[in-house]
N, CA and C atoms as an extended XYZ file, in Angstrom:
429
Properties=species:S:1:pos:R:3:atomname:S:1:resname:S:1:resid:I:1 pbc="F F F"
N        -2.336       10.238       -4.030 N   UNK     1
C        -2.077       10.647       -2.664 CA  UNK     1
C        -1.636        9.429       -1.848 C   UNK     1
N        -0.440        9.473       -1.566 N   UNK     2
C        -0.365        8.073       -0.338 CA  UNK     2
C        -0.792        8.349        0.636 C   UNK     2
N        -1.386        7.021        1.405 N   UNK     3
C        -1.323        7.158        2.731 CA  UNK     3
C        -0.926        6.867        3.438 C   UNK     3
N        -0.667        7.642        4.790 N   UNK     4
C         0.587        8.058        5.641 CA  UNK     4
C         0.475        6.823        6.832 C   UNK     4
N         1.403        5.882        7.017 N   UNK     5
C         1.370        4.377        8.025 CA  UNK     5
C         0.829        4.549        8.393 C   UNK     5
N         0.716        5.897        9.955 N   UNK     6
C        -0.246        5.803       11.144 CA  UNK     6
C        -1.710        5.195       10.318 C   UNK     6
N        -2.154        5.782        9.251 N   UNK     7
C        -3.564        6.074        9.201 CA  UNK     7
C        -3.917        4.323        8.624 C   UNK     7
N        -2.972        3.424        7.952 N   UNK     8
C        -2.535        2.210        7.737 CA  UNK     8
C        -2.254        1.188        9.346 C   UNK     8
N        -1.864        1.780        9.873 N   UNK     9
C        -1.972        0.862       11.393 CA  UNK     9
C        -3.326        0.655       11.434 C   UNK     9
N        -3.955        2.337       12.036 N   UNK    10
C        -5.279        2.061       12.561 CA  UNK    10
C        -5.910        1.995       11.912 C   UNK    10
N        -6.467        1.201       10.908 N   UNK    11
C        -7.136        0.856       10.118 CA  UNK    11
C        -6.564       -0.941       10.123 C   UNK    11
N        -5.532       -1.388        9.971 N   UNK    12
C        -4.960       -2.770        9.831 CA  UNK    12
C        -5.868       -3.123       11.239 C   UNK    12
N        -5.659       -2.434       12.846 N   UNK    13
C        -5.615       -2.456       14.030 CA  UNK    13
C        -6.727       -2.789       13.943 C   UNK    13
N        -8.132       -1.883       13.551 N   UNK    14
C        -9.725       -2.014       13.869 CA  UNK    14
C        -9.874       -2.964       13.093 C   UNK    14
N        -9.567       -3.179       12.041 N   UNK    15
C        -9.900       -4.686       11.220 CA  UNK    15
C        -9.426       -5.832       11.970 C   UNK    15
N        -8.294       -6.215       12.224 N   UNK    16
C        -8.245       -7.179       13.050 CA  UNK    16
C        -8.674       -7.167       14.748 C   UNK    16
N        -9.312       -5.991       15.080 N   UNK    17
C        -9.436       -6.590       16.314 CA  UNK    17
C       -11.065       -7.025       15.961 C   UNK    17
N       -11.688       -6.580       14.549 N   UNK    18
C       -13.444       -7.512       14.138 CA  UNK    18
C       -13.534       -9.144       14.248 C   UNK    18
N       -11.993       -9.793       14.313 N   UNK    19
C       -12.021      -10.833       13.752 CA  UNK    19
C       -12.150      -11.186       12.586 C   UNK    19
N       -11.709      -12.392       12.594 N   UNK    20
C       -11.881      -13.057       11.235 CA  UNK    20
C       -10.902      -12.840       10.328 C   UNK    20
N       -10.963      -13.094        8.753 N   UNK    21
C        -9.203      -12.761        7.891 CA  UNK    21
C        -9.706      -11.123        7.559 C   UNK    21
N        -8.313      -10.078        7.473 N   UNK    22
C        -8.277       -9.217        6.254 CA  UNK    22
C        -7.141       -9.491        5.732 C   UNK    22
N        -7.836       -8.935        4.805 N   UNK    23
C        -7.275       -9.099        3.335 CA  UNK    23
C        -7.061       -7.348        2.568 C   UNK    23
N        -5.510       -7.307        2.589 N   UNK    24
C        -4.856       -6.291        2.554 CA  UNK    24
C        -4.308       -6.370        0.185 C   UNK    24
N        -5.147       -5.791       -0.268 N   UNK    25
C        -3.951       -5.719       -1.716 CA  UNK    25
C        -2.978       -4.614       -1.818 C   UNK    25
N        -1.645       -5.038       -1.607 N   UNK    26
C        -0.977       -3.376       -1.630 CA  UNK    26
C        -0.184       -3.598       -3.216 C   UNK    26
N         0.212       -2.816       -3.752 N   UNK    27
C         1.153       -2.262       -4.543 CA  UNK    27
C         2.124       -2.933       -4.855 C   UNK    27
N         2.918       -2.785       -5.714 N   UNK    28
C         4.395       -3.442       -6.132 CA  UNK    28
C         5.514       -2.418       -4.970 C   UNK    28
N         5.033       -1.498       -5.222 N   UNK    29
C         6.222       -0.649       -4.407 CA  UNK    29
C         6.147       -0.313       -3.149 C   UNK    29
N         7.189       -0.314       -2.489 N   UNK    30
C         7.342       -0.802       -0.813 CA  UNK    30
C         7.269        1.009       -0.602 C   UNK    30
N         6.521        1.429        0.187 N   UNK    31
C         6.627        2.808        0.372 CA  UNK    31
C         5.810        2.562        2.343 C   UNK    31
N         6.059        3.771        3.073 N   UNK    32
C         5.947        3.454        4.281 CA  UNK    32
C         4.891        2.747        4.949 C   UNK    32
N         3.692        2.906        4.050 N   UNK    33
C         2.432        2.514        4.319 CA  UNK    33
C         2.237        1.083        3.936 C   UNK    33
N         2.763        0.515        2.627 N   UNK    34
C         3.006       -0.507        2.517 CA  UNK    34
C         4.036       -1.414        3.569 C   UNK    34
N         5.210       -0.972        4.017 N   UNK    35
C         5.919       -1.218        5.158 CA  UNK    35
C         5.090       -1.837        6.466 C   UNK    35
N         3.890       -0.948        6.690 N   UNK    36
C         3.017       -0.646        8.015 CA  UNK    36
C         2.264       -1.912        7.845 C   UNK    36
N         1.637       -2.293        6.705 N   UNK    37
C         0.967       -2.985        6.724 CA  UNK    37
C         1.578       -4.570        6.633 C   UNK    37
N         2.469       -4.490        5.344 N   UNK    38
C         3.373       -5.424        5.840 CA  UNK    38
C         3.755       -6.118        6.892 C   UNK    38
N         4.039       -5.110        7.460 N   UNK    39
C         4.554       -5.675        8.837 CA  UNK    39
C         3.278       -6.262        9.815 C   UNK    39
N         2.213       -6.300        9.745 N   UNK    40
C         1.240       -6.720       10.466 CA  UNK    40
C         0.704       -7.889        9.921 C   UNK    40
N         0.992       -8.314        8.758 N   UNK    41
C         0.584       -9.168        7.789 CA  UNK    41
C         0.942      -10.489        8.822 C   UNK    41
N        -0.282      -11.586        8.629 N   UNK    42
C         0.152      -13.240        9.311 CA  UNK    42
C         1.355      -13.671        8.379 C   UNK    42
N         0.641      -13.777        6.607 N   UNK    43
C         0.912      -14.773        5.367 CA  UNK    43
C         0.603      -13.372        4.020 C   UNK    43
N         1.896      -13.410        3.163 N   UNK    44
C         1.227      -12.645        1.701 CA  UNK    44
C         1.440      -13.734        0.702 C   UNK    44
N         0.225      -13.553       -0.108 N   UNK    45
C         0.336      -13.899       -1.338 CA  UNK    45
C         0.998      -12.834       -2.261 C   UNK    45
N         1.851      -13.308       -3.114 N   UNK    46
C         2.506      -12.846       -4.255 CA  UNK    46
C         2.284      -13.176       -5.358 C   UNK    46
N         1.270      -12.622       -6.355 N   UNK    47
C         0.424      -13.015       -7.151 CA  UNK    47
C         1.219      -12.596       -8.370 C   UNK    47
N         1.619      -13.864       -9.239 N   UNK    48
C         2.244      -13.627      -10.428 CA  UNK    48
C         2.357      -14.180      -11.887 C   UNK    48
N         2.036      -12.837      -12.845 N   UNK    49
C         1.785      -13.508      -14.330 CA  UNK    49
C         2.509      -14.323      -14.721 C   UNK    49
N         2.265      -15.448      -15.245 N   UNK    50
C         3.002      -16.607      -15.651 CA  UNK    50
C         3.809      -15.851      -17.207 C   UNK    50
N         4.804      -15.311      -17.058 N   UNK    51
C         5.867      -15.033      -18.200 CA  UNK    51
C         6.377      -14.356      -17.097 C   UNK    51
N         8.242      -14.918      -18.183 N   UNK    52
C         9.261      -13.886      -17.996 CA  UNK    52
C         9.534      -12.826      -17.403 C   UNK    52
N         9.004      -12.007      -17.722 N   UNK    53
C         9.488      -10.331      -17.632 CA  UNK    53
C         8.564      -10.226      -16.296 C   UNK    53
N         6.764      -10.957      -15.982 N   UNK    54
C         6.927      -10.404      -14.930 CA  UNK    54
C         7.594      -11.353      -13.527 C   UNK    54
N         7.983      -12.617      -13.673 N   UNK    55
C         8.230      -13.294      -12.622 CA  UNK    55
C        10.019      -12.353      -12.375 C   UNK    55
N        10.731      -11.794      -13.420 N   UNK    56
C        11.806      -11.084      -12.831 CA  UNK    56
C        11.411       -9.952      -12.132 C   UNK    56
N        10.489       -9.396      -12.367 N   UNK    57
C         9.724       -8.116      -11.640 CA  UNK    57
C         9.670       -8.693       -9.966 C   UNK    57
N         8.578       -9.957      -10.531 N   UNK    58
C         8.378      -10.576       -8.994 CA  UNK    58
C         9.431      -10.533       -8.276 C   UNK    58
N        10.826      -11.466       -8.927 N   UNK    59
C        11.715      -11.273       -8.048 CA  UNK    59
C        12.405       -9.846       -7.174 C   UNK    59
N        12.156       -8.847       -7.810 N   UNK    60
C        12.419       -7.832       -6.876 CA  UNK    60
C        11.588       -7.341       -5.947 C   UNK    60
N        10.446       -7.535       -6.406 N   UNK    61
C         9.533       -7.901       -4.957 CA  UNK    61
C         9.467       -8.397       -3.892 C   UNK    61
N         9.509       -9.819       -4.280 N   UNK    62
C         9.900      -10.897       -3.350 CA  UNK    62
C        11.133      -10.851       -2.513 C   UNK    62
N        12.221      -10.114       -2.596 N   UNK    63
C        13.720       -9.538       -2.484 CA  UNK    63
C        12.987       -8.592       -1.365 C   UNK    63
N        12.041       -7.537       -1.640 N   UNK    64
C        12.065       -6.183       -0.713 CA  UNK    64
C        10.909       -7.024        0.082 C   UNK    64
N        10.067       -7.359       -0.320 N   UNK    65
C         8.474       -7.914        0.540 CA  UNK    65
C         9.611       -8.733        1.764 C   UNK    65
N        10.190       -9.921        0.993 N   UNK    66
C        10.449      -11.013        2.057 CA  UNK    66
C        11.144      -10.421        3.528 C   UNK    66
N        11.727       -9.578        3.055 N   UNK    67
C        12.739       -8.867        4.480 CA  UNK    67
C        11.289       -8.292        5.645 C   UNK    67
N        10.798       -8.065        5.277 N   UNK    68
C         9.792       -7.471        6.051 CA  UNK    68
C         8.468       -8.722        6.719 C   UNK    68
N         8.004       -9.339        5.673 N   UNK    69
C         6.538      -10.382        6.091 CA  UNK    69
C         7.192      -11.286        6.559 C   UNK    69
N         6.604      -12.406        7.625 N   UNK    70
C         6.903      -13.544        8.295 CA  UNK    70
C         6.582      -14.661        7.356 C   UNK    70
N         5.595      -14.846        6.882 N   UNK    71
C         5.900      -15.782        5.698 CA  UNK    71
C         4.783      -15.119        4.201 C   UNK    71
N         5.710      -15.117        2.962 N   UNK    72
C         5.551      -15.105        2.151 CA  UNK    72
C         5.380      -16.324        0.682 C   UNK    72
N         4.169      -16.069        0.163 N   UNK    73
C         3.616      -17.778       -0.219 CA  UNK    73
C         3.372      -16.953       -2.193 C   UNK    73
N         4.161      -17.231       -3.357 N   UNK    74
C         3.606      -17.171       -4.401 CA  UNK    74
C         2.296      -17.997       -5.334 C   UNK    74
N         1.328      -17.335       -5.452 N   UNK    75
C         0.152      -17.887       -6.730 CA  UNK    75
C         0.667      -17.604       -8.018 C   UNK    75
N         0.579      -18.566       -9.319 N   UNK    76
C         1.315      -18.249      -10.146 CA  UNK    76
C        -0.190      -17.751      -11.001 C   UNK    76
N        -0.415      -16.877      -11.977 N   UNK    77
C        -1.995      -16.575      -12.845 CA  UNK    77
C        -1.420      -16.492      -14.037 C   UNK    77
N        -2.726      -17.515      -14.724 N   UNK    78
C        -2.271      -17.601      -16.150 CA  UNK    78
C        -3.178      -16.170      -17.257 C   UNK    78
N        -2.793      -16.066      -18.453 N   UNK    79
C        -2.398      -17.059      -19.157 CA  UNK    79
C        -1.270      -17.456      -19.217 C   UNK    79
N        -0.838      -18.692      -19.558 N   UNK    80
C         0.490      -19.299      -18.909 CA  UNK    80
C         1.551      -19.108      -20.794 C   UNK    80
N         2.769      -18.613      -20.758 N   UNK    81
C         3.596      -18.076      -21.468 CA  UNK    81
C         4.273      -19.385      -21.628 C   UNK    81
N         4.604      -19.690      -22.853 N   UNK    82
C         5.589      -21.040      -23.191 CA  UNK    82
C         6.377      -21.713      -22.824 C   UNK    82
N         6.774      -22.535      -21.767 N   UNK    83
C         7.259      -22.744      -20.864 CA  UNK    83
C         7.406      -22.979      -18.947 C   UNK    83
N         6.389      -21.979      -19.161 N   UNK    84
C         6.539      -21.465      -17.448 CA  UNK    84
C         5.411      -22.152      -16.978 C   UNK    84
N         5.809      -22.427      -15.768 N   UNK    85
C         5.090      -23.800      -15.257 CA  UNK    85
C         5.061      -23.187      -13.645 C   UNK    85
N         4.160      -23.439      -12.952 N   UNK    86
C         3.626      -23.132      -11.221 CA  UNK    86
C         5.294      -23.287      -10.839 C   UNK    86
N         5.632      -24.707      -10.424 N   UNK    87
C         6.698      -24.886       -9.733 CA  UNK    87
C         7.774      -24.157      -10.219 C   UNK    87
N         7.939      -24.081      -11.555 N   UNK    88
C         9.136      -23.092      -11.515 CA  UNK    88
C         9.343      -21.797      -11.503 C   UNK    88
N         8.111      -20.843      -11.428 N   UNK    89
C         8.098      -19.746      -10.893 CA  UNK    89
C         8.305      -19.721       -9.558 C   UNK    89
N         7.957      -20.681       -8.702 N   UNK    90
C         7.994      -20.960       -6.986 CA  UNK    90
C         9.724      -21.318       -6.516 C   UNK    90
N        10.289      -21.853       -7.580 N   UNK    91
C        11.944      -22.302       -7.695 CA  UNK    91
C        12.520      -20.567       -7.622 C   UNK    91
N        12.099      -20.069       -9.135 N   UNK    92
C        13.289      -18.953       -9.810 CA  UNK    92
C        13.024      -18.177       -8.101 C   UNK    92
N        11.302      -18.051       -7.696 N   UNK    93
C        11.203      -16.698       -6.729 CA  UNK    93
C        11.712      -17.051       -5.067 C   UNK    93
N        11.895      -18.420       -4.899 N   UNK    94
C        12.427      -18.906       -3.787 CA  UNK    94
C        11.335      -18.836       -2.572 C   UNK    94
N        10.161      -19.171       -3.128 N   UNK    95
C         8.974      -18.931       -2.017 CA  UNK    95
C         8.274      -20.289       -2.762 C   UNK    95
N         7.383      -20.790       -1.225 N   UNK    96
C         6.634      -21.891       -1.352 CA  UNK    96
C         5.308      -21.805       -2.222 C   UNK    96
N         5.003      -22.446       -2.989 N   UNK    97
C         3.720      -22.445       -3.982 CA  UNK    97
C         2.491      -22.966       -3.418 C   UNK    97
N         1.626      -21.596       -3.711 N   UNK    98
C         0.410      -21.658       -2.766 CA  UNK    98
C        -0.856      -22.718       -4.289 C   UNK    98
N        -0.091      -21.968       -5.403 N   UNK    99
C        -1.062      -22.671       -6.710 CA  UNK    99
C        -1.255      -21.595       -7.835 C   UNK    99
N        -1.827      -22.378       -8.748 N   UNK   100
C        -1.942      -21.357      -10.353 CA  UNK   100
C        -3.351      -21.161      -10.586 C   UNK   100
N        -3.858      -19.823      -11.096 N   UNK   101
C        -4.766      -19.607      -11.376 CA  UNK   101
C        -4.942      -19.555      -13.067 C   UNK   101
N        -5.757      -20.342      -12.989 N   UNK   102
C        -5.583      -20.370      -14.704 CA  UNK   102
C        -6.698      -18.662      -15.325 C   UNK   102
N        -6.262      -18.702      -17.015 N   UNK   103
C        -7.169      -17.579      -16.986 CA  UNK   103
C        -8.238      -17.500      -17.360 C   UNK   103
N        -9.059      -16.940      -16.704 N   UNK   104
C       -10.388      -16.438      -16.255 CA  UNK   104
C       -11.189      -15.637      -17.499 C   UNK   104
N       -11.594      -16.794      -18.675 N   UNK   105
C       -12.302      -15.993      -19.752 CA  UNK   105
C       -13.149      -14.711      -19.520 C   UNK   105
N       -13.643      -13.929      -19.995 N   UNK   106
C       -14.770      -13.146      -18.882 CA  UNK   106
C       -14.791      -12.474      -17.589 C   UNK   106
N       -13.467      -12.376      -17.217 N   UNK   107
C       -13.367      -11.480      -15.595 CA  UNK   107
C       -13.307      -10.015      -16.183 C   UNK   107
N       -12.783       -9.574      -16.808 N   UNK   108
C       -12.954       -8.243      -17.293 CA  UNK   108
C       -14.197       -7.790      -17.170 C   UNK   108
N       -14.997       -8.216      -17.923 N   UNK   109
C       -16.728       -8.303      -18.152 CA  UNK   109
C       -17.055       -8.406      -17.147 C   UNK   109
N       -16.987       -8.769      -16.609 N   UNK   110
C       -17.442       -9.652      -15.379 CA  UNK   110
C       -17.347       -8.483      -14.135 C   UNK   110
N       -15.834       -7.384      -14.391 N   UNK   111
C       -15.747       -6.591      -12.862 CA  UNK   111
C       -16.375       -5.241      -13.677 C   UNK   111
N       -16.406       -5.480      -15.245 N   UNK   112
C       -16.903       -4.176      -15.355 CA  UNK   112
C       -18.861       -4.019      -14.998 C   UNK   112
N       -19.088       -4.926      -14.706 N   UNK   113
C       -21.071       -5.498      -14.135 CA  UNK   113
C       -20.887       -5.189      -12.949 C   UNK   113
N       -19.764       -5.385      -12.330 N   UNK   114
C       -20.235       -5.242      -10.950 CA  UNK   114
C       -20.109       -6.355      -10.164 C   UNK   114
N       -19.621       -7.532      -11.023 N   UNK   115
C       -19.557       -9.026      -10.084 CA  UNK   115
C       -18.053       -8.907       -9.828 C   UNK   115
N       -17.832       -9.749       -8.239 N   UNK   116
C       -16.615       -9.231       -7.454 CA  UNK   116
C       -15.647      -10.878       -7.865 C   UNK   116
N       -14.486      -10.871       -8.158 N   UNK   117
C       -13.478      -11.467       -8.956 CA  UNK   117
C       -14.243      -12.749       -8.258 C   UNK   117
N       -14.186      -14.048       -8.918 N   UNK   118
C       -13.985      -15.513       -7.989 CA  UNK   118
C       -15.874      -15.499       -7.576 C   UNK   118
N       -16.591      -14.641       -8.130 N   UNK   119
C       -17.902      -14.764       -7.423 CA  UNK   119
C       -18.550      -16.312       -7.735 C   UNK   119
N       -18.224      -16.693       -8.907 N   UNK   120
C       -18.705      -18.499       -8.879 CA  UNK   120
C       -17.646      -19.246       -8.799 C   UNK   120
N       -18.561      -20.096       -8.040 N   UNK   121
C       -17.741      -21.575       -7.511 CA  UNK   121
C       -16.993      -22.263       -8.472 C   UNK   121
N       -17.326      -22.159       -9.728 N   UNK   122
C       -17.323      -22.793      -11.252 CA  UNK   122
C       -16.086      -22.080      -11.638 C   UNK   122
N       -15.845      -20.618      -11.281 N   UNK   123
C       -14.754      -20.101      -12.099 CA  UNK   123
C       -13.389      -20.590      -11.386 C   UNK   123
N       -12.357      -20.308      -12.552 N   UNK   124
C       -10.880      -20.454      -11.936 CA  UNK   124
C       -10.799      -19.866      -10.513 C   UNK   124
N       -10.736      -18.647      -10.612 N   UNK   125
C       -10.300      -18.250       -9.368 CA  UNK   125
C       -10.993      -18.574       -8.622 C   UNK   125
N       -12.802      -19.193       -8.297 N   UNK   126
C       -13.516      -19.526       -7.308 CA  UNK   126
C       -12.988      -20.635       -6.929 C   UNK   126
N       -12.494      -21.370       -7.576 N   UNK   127
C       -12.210      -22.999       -7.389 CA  UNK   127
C       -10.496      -22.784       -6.412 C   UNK   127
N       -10.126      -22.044       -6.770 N   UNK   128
C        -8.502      -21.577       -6.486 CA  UNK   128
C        -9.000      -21.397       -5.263 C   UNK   128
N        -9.824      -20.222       -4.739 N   UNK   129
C       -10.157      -19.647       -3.355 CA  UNK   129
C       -10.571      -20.242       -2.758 C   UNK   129
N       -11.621      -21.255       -3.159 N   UNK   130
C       -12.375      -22.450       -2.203 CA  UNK   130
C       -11.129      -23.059       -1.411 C   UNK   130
N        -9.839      -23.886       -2.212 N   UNK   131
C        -9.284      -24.997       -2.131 CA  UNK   131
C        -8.105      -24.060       -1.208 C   UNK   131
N        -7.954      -23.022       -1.663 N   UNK   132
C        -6.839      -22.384       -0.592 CA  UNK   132
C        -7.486      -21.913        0.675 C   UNK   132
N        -8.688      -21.625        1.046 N   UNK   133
C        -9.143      -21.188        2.367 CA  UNK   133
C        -9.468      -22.611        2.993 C   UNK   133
N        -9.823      -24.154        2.681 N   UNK   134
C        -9.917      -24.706        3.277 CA  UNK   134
C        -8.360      -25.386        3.716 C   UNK   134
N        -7.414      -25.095        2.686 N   UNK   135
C        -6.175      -25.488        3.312 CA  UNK   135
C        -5.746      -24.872        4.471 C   UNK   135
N        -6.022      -23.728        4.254 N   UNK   136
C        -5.359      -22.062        5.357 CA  UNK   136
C        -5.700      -22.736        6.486 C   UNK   136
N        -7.229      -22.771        6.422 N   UNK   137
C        -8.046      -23.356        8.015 CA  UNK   137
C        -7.945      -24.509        8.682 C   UNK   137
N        -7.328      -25.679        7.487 N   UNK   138
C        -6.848      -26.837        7.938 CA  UNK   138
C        -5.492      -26.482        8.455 C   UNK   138
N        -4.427      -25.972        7.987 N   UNK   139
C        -3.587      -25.540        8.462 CA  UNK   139
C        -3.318      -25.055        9.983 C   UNK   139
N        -4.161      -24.070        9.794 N   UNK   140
C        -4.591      -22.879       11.201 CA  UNK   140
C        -5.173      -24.595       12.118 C   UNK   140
N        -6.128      -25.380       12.025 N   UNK   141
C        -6.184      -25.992       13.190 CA  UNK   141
C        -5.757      -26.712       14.016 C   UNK   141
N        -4.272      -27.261       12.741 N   UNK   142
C        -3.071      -28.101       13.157 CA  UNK   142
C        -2.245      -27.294       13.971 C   UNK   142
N        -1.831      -25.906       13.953 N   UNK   143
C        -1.200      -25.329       14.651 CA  UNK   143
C        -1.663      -24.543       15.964 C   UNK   143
């Protein structure tokens, strides 16, 4: 069942007027609701498997996303495919590199328990999230 923008505004709307970040995961495919939200977005991450086939995917993403978000930032996630390296997924997709998440032995396991992705400090992605929210906020205080 999609859901229909309006009901995507007010919902984007009451979350940000709580303060503080949300954090929106939408879809590969741009459909109106994705549009809605999009468009309210500060910064997206564009989160992408390190091989081939999907960084060309990305690129058509990155093609429909970019026309719409004010700034768009790629994470590259491993496991990393023969060759493909952070920066040059950030080259082929023409967006600035936020960083690589390496892969995460045990996250499977891990969401099928009930523990929420990045929950230790110790794991890849915890270490990824630490180092990118204190950049964001260093960022945010320079501006």
């Amino acid at each position: 069942m999609a859901i229909r923008p309006e009901a995507m505004r007010s919902v984007l709307a009451a979350a940000r007027r709580r303060g503080g970040v949300v954090v929106v995961d939408l879809p590969r495919r741009v459909d109106d609701a994705t549009t809605e939200a999009l468009a309210q977005l500060d910064l997206g991450l564009l989160v992408v498997p390190a091989d081939l086939r999907a960084v060309a995917a990305a690129k058509r993403v990155a093609d429909a996303v970019g026309t719409l978000l004010r700034e768009l930032r790629v994470v590259v996630r491993g496991p990393y495919a023969a060759g493909v390296e952070d920066q040059w997924v950030a080259d082929v997709l023409g967006l600035p590199l936020v960083g690589g998440v390496p892969e995460e032995p045990g996250l499977m396991a891990a969401l099928d328990a009930g523990v929420p992705p990045g929950d230790s400090a110790r794991s890849p992605l915890g270490r990824f999230s630490a180092a990118f929210w204190e950049r964001a906020l260093a960022e945010e205080s320079v501006s």
